[in-house]
Coordinates of C-alpha atoms and ligand atoms in Angstrom, one line a residue:
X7 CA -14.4 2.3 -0.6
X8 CA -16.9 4.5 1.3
X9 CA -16.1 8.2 1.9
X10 CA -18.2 9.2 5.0
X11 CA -15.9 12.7 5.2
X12 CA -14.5 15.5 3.8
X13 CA -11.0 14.8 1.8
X14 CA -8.6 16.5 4.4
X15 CA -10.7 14.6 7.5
X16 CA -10.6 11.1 5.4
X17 CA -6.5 11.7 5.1
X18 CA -6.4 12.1 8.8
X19 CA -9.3 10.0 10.2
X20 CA -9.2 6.5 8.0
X21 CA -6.9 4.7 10.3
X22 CA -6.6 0.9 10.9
X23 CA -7.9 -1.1 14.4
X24 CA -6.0 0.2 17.5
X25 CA -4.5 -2.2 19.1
X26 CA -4.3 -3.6 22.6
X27 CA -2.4 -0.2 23.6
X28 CA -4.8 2.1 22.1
X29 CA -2.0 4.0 20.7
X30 CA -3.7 7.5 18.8
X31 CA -1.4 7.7 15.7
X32 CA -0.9 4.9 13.8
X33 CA 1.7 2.2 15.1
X34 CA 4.5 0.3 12.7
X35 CA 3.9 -3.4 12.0
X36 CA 7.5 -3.9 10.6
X37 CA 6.9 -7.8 10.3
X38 CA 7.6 -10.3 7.2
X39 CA 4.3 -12.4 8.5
X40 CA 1.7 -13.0 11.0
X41 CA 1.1 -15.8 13.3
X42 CA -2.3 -18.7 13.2
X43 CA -4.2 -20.6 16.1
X44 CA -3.8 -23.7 14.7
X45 CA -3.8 -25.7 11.7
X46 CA -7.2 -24.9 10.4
X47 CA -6.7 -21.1 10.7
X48 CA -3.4 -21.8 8.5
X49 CA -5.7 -23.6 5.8
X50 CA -8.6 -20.9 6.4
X51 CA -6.7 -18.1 5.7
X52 CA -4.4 -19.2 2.5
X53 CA -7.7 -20.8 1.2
X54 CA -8.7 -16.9 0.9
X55 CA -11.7 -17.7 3.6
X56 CA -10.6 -15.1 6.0
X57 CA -9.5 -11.7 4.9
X58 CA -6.3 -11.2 7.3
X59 CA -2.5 -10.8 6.8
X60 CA -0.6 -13.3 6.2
X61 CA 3.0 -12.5 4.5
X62 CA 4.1 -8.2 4.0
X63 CA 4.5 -9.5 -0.2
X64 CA 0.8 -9.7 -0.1
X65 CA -0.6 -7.1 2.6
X66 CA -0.1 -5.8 5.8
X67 CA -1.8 -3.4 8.1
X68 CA 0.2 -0.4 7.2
X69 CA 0.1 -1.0 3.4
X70 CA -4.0 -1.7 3.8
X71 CA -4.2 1.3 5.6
X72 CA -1.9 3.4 2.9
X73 CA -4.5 2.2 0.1
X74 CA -7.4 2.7 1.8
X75 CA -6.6 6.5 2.0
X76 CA -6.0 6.6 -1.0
X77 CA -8.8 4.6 -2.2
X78 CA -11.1 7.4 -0.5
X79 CA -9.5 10.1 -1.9
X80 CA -9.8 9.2 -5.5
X81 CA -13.0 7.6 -4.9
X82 CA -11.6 4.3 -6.0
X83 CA -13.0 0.6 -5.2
X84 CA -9.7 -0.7 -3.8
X85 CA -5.8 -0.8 -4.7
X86 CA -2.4 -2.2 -4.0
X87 CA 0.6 -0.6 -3.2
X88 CA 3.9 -0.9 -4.3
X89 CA 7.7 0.0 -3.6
X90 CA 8.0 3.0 -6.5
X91 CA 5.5 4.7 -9.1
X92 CA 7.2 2.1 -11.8
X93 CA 6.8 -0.9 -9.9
X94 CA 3.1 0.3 -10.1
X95 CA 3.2 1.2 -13.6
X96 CA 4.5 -2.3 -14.4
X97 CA 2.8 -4.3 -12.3
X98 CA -0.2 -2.9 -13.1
X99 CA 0.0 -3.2 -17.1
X100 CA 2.2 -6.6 -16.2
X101 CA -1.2 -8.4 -15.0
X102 CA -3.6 -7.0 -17.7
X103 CA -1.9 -7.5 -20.6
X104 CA -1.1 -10.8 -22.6
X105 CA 1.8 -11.3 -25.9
X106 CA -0.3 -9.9 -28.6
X107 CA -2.0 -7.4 -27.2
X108 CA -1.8 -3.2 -28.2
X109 CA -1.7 -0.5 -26.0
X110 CA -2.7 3.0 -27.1
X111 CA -0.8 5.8 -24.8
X112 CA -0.3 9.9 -24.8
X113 CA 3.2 10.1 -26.7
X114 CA 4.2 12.4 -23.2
X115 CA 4.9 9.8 -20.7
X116 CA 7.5 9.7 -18.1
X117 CA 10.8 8.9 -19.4
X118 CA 10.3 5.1 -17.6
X119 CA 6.9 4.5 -18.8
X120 CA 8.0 5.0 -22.5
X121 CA 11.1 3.5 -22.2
X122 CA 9.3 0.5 -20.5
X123 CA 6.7 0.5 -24.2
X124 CA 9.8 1.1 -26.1
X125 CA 12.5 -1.2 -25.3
X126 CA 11.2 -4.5 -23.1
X127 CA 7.3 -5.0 -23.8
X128 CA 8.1 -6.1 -27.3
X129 CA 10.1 -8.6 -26.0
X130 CA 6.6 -10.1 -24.8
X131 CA 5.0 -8.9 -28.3
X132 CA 3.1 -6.1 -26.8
X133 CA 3.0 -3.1 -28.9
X134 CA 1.6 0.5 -28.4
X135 CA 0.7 3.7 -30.6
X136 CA 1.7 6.8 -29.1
X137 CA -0.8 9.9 -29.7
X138 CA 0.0 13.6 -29.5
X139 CA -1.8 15.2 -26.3
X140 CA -3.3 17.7 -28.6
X141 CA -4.6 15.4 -31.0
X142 CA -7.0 12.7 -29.0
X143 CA -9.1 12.6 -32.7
X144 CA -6.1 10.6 -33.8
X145 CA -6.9 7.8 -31.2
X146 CA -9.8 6.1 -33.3
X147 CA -8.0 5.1 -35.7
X148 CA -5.1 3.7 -33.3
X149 CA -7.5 1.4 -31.9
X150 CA -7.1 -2.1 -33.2
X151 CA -9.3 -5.7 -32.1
X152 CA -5.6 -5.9 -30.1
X153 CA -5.9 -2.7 -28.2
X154 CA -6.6 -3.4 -24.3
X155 CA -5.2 -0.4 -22.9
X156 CA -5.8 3.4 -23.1
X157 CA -2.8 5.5 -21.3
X158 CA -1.9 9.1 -20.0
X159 CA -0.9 11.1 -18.1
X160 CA -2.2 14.8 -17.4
X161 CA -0.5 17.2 -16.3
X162 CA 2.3 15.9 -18.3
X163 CA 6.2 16.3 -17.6
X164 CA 7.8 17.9 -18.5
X165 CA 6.1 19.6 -21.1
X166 CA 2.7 20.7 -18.5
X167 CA -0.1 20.0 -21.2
X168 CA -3.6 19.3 -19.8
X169 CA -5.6 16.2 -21.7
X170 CA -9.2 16.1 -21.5
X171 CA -9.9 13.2 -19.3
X172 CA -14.0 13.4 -20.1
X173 CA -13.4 13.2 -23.4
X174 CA -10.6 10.1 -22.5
X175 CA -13.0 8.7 -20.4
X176 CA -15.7 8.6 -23.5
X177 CA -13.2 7.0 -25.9
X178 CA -12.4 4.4 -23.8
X179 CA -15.9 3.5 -23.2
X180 CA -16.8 3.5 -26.8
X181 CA -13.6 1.1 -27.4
X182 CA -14.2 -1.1 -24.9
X183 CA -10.5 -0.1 -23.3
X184 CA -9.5 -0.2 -19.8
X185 CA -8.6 3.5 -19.5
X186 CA -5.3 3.9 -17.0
X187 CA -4.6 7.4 -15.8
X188 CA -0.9 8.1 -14.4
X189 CA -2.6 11.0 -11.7
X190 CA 1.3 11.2 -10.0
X191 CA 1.2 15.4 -10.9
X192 CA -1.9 16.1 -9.9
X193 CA -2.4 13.8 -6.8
X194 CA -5.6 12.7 -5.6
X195 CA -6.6 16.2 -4.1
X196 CA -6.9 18.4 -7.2
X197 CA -8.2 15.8 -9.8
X198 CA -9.9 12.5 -9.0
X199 CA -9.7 10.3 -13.1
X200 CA -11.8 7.7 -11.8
X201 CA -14.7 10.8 -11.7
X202 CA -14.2 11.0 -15.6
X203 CA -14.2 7.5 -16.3
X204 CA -10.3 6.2 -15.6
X205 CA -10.9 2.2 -14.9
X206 CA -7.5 2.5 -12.5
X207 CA -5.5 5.6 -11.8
X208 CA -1.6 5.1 -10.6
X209 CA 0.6 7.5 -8.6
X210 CA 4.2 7.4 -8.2
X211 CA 3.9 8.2 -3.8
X212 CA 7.5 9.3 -4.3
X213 CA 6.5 12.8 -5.7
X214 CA 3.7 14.8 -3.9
X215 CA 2.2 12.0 -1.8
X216 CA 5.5 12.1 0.7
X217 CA 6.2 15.0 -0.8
X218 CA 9.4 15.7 1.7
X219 CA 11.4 13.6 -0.3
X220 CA 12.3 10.9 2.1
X221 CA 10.8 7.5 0.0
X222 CA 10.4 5.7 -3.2
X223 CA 6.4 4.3 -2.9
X224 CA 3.6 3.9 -5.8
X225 CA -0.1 2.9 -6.0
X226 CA -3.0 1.4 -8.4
X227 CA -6.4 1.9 -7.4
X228 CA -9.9 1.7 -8.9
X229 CA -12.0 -0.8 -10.3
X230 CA -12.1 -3.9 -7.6
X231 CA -11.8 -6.8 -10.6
X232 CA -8.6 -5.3 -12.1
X233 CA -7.3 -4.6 -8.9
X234 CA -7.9 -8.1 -7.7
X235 CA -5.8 -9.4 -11.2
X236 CA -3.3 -6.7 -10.1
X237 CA -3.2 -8.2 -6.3
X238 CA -2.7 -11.3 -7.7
X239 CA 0.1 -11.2 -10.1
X240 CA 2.0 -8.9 -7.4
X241 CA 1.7 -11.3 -4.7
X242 CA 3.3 -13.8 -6.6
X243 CA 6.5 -10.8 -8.4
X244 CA 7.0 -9.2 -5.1
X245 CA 6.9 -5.1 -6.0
X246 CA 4.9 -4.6 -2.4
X247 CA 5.7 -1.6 -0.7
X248 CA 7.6 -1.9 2.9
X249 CA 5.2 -1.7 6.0
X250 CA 8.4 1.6 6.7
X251 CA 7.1 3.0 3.8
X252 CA 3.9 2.5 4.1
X253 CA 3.5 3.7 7.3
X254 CA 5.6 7.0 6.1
X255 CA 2.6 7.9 3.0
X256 CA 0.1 7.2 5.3
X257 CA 1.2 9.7 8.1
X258 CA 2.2 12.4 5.0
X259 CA -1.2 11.5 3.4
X260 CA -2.3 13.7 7.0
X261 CA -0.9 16.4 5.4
X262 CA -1.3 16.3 1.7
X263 CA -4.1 18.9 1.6
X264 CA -2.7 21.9 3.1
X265 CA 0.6 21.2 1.5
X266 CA -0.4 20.7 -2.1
X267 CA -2.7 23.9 -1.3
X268 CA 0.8 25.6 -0.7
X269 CA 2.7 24.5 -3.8
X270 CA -0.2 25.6 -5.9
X271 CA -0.5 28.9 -4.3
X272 CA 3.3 29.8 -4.7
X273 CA 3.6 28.1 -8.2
X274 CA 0.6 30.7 -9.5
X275 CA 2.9 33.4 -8.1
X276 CA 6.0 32.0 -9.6
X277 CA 4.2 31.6 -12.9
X278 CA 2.5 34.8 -13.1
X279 CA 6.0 36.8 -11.9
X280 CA 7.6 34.3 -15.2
X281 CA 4.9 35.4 -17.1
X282 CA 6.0 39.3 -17.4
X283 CA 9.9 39.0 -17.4
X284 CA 11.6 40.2 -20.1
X285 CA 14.3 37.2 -20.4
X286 CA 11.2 34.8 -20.5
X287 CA 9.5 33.5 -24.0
X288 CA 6.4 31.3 -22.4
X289 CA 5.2 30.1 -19.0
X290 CA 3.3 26.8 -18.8
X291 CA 1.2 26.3 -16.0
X292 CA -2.5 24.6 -16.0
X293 CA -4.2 27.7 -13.7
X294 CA -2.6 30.2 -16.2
X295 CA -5.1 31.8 -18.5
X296 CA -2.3 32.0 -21.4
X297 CA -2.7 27.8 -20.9
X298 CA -3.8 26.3 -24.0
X299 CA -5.9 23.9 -22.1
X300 CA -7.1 26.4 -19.0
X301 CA -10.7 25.3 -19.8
X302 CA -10.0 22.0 -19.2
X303 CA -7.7 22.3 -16.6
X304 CA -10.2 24.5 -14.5
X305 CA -13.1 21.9 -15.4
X306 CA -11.1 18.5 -14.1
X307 CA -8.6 20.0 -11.6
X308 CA -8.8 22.0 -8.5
X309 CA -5.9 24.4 -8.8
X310 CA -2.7 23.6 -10.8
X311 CA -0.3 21.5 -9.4
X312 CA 3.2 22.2 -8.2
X313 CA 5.1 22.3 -11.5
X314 CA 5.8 25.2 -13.7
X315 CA 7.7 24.9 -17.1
X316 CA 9.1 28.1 -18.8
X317 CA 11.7 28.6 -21.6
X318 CA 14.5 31.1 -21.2
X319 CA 15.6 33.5 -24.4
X320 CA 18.2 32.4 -26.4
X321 CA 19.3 28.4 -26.1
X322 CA 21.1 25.7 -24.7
X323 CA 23.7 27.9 -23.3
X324 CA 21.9 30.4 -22.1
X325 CA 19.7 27.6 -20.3
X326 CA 22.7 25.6 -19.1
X327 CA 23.5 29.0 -18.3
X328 CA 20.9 30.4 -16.1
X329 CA 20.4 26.1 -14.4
X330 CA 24.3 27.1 -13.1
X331 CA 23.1 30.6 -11.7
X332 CA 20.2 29.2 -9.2
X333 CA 21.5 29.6 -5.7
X334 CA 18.4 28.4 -3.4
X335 CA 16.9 26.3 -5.0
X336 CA 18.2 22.2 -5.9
X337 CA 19.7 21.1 -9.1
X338 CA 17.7 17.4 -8.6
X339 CA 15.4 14.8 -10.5
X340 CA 12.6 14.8 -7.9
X341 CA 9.7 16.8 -7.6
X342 CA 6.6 17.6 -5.7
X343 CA 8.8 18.2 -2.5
X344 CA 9.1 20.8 0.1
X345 CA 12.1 22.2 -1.6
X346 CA 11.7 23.6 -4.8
X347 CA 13.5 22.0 -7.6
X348 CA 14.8 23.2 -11.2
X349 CA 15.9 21.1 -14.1
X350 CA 16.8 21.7 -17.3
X351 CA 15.5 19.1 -19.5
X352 CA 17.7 19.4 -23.1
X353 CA 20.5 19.0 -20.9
X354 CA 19.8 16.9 -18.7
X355 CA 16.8 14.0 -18.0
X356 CA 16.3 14.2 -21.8
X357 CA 19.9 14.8 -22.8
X358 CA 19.9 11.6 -25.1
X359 CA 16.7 12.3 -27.1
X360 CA 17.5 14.4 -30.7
X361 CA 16.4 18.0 -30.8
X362 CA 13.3 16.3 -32.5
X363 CA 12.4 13.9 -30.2
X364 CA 12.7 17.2 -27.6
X365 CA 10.2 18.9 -29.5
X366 CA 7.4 15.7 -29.9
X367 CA 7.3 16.0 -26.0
X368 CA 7.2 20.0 -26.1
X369 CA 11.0 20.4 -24.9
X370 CA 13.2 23.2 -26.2
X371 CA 16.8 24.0 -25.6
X372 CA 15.6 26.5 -23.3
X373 CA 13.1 25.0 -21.5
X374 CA 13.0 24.7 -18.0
X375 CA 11.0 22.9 -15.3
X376 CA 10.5 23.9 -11.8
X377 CA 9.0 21.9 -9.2
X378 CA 8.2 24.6 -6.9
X379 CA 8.0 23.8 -3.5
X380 CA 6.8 25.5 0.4
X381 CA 9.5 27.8 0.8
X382 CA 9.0 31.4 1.0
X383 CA 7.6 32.5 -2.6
X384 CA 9.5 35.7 -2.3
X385 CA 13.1 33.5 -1.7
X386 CA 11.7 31.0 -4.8
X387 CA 10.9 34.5 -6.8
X388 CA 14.3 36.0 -6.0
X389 CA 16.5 33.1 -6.5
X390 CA 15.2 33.1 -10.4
X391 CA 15.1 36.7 -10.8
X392 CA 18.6 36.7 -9.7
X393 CA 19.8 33.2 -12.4
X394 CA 17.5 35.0 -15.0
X395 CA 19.6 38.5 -14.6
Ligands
PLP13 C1 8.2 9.8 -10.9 C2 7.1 9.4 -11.7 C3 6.9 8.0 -11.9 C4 7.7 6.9 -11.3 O1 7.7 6.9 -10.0 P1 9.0 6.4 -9.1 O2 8.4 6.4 -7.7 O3 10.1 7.3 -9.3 O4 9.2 5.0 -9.6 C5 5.8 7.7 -12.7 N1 5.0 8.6 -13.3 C6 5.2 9.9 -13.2 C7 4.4 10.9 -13.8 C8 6.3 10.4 -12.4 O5 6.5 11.7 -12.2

């Protein structure tokens, strides 16, 4: 889809046809279909001759105008939208992938993705082979005449790691793989896969997207053939988003800019203030120079996201310990929202994985996530100093 403005005016400005009422903001079209002339427009329109709505399951002007946002910002082809990030995530691998067929994916996925590759996609014979984020050398050899798929995500969660999507980008090329990037902690404003070769990039709306916490929504955009396969095995499954929801991303799209600029500026304050306290082993954020992958991060996004992880001295108890000490701040699953969020992975989200398994995906006992959000970094500062003490 053609960007003819800057990111922050395309979020505000791509809007769909005013109607009758020349309304300025967007209005709601919270309808299950749309009405013909006659019989011949009926026949016109399913035959796929007109490009108009016809039932919400497979478009409506509130969805269209959700995806082509988004579509702009990531500098995608077109997309479809769906009712959650894993309605997307399935949907999307659902309609590319046959029994038989491999997948090769980051081993740091969220916990729905992998459980997805784990425990029902070999139920329909489709395997994967899970690399280490550190290691995309290993991939080569992963690839069999099977493989269809590359996967990833970057940043990861919880464990913040950067991949290289350039050199991600070149491996899926020289494999022939249809390379899908899971941009959900990034969002389309600081890092844009498609740039560095992603075939279709996903987003889980729920997180940063709304960002105020208020709806479950996901997306697939990019390349304009897979989409079309996408389009077409959702229309007939049913994950569409709501024209509700829909309408709700697109107005918080308005805003995604200037917030996400927020979040970024008080996590780098959060994660440089973690960075020198005593009671603290390691801070992981991409924008810190003590990042393994800073280079990288600094090359393919433009500042570093709204998560920080950390790990607290000592262990499970003293992390269970300091998690019951935050005052402010919410004890809560979601992130990428106004209000900044802590969670304690080892005893929590990833409770049921061994210590091993922990490690794989770069979670200690102590570890600790925060998903820091737009209120005043010296509250957000002061509310850990105080759980830390
Ligand atoms: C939350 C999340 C998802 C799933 O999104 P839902 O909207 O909760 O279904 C997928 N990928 C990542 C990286 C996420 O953080």
């Amino acid at each position: 889809m053609e960007k003819k403005h800057k990111f922050e005016t395309e979020a505000i400005r791509t809007q769909m046809e005013r109607s009758q009422y020349l309304e300025h903001s967007s209005p709601l079209y919270l309808t299950s279909s749309f009405v013909f002339e006659d019989a011949e427009d009926m026949r016109a329109s399913f035959a796929e001759e007109k490009d108009r709505n016809i039932y919400s399951r497979y478009s409506n002007p509130n969805s269209s105008e959700f995806v082509e946002k988004v579509c702009k910002m990531e500098g995608a082809e077109d997309g479809f939208a769906f009712a959650s990030g894993m309605a997307a995530v399935f949907s999307t691998l659902g309609a590319l992938l046959r029994s038989g067929d491999h997948i090769v994916s980051a081993r740091s996925i969220f916990g729905s993705t992998h459980s997805l590759f784990m425990n029902f996609f070999p139920n329909w014979n489709i395997s994967h082979s899970y690399f280490q984020v550190d290691e995309l050398h290993t991939i080569d050899d992963m690839v069999t005449p099977q493989t269809k798929i590359l996967y990833a995500e970057t940043p990861t969660n919880p464990g913040v790691d950067v991949l290289d999507l350039e050199e991600l980008g070149k491996i899926a090329k020289k494999h022939n793989l249809i390379l899908i990037i899971d941009n959900c902690f990034a969002s389309p404003y600081l890092q844009q896969p498609i740039k560095f070769g992603a075939d279709l990039v996903i987003h889980s709306g729920t997180k940063l997207m709304d960002g105020q916490g208020r709806v479950l929504a996901g997306i697939t955009v990019g390349n304009a053939e897979l989409i079309d396969k996408i389009y077409r095995f959702s229309r007939i499954t049913g994950p569409a988003l709501s024209p509700f929801n829909a309408w709700i991303l697109s107005k918080s799209l308005e805003t995604l800019a200037i917030r996400v600029d927020r979040h970024c500026e008080n996590a780098l304050k959060l994660a440089e203030f973690l960075e020198q306290h005593e009671k603290v082993n390691w801070v992981k954020y991409p924008f810190l120079k003590s990042h393994p992958k800073y280079e990288i991060a600094k090359k393919q996004m433009k500042a570093g996201g709204c998560v920080v992880a950390f790990e607290v001295k000592g262990g499970l108890e003293e992390g269970r310990k300091f998690f019951d000490s935050i005052r402010l701040l919410s004890l809560s699953a979601n992130l990428g929202d106004t209000r900044s969020i802590v969670t304690h992975p080892a005893s929590t989200t990833h409770s049921k994985l061994s210590k091993e398994e922990r490690k794989a995906v770069g979670i200690s006992d102590g570890s600790v996530r925060i998903s820091v959000g737009l209120e005043n970094i010296s509250d957000i500062i002061q509310d850990i100093a105080q759980a830390l003490d």
